[in-house]
Amino acid sequence: MSDKQIILNTVAQIDDATSYEEILYALYLQYEVSKGIRDMEENNVKTSDEVKEIIKKW
């Protein structure tokens, strides 16, 4: 599905009384979820142990 179609589907599910700010937030959430799914599919993720090691270095 194209990015445009994802946006149109997301907006189509939003109530007409929804504010501009809420629409932008819904699109932002959709974008971040899509990014996360893409990262998982490309195996571009870290295990919880790897994250714990990174945090220890802070």
XYZ file of N, CA and C in Angstrom:
174
model
N 0.854 -1.169 0.000
C 0.000 0.000 0.000
C 0.905 1.239 0.000
N 0.547 2.227 -0.792
C 1.356 3.445 -0.875
C 1.174 4.302 0.377
N 2.134 5.178 0.604
C 2.034 6.097 1.748
C 0.764 6.937 1.652
N 0.453 7.388 0.455
C -0.752 8.205 0.254
C -1.999 7.418 0.646
N -2.076 6.156 0.250
C -3.248 5.348 0.572
C -3.352 5.103 2.074
N -2.226 4.909 2.733
C -2.229 4.743 4.189
C -2.784 5.999 4.854
N -2.352 7.165 4.385
C -2.838 8.435 4.935
C -4.336 8.570 4.702
N -4.782 8.290 3.478
C -6.210 8.403 3.167
C -7.041 7.454 4.019
N -6.567 6.234 4.215
C -7.289 5.270 5.055
C -7.360 5.739 6.502
N -6.265 6.278 6.999
C -6.234 6.772 8.376
C -7.212 7.923 8.552
N -7.178 8.879 7.636
C -8.057 10.050 7.724
C -9.520 9.634 7.558
N -9.789 8.652 6.718
C -11.165 8.200 6.499
C -11.782 7.623 7.770
N -10.962 7.118 8.668
C -11.462 6.516 9.909
C -11.688 7.543 11.018
N -11.298 8.784 10.773
C -11.387 9.824 11.796
C -12.725 10.545 11.685
N -13.336 10.814 12.827
C -14.610 11.519 12.889
C -14.480 12.928 12.311
N -15.535 13.417 11.669
C -15.518 14.745 11.047
C -15.299 15.878 12.045
N -15.636 15.667 13.292
C -15.496 16.721 14.302
C -14.095 16.765 14.910
N -13.216 15.913 14.454
C -11.866 15.834 14.999
C -11.063 17.073 14.634
N -10.301 17.571 15.589
C -9.513 18.788 15.356
C -8.321 18.503 14.448
N -7.814 19.570 13.855
C -6.642 19.487 12.979
C -5.471 18.868 13.734
N -5.286 19.309 14.978
C -4.191 18.805 15.805
C -4.325 17.300 16.052
N -5.529 16.844 16.324
C -5.760 15.415 16.568
C -5.534 14.585 15.300
N -5.895 15.146 14.151
C -5.663 14.459 12.879
C -4.165 14.313 12.637
N -3.427 15.397 12.859
C -1.977 15.335 12.683
C -1.356 14.314 13.629
N -1.856 14.263 14.855
C -1.339 13.298 15.821
C -1.628 11.868 15.362
N -2.825 11.622 14.851
C -3.177 10.288 14.355
C -2.264 9.884 13.200
N -1.969 10.832 12.316
C -1.068 10.550 11.195
C 0.351 10.291 11.693
N 0.767 11.055 12.695
C 2.092 10.860 13.285
C 2.207 9.461 13.903
N 1.183 9.047 14.636
C 1.190 7.710 15.241
C 1.259 6.627 14.168
N 0.470 6.801 13.107
C 0.478 5.833 12.012
C 1.867 5.746 11.389
N 2.508 6.896 11.214
C 3.855 6.949 10.645
C 4.854 6.201 11.530
N 4.809 6.463 12.834
C 5.748 5.824 13.761
C 5.527 4.315 13.837
N 4.277 3.884 13.834
C 3.981 2.449 13.856
C 4.498 1.798 12.575
N 4.265 2.439 11.444
C 4.752 1.908 10.162
C 6.271 1.801 10.160
N 6.926 2.811 10.714
C 8.387 2.796 10.809
C 8.861 1.626 11.671
N 8.191 1.398 12.784
C 8.547 0.296 13.673
C 8.359 -1.059 13.013
N 7.269 -1.210 12.293
C 7.016 -2.466 11.585
C 8.084 -2.691 10.520
N 8.431 -1.643 9.790
C 9.473 -1.742 8.764
C 10.808 -2.144 9.397
N 11.135 -1.532 10.535
C 12.376 -1.886 11.232
C 12.375 -3.359 11.641
N 11.236 -3.854 12.131
C 11.145 -5.261 12.516
C 11.336 -6.165 11.306
N 10.699 -5.823 10.204
C 10.809 -6.641 8.994
C 12.237 -6.668 8.460
N 12.966 -5.559 8.636
C 14.346 -5.469 8.159
C 15.348 -5.913 9.225
N 14.820 -6.439 10.337
C 15.643 -6.893 11.459
C 16.545 -5.781 11.987
N 16.048 -4.576 11.952
C 16.779 -3.412 12.445
C 16.266 -3.071 13.851
N 16.400 -4.037 14.751
C 15.905 -3.886 16.120
C 16.975 -4.353 17.097
N 16.779 -4.030 18.356
C 17.705 -4.448 19.405
C 16.942 -5.317 20.404
N 17.646 -6.275 20.973
C 17.048 -7.097 22.021
C 17.007 -6.279 23.313
N 16.235 -6.748 24.280
C 16.172 -6.032 25.555
C 17.536 -6.034 26.245
N 18.300 -7.102 26.089
C 19.646 -7.147 26.679
C 20.563 -6.109 26.034
N 20.464 -5.953 24.718
C 21.275 -4.941 24.029
C 20.914 -3.535 24.505
N 19.634 -3.293 24.689
C 19.183 -1.982 25.166
C 19.685 -1.735 26.583
N 19.636 -2.751 27.431
C 20.135 -2.608 28.803
C 21.616 -2.246 28.810
N 22.395 -2.845 27.924
C 23.823 -2.523 27.830
C 24.035 -1.086 27.357
N 23.242 -0.649 26.420
C 23.342 0.734 25.930
C 23.032 1.710 27.056
N 21.981 1.417 27.821
C 21.567 2.303 28.915
C 22.636 2.369 29.999
N 23.313 1.268 30.264
C 24.375 1.263 31.277
C 25.484 2.251 30.937
N 25.699 2.499 29.659
C 26.773 3.391 29.214
C 26.402 4.868 29.336
N 25.142 5.166 29.645
C 24.726 6.552 29.789
C 25.333 7.076 31.032
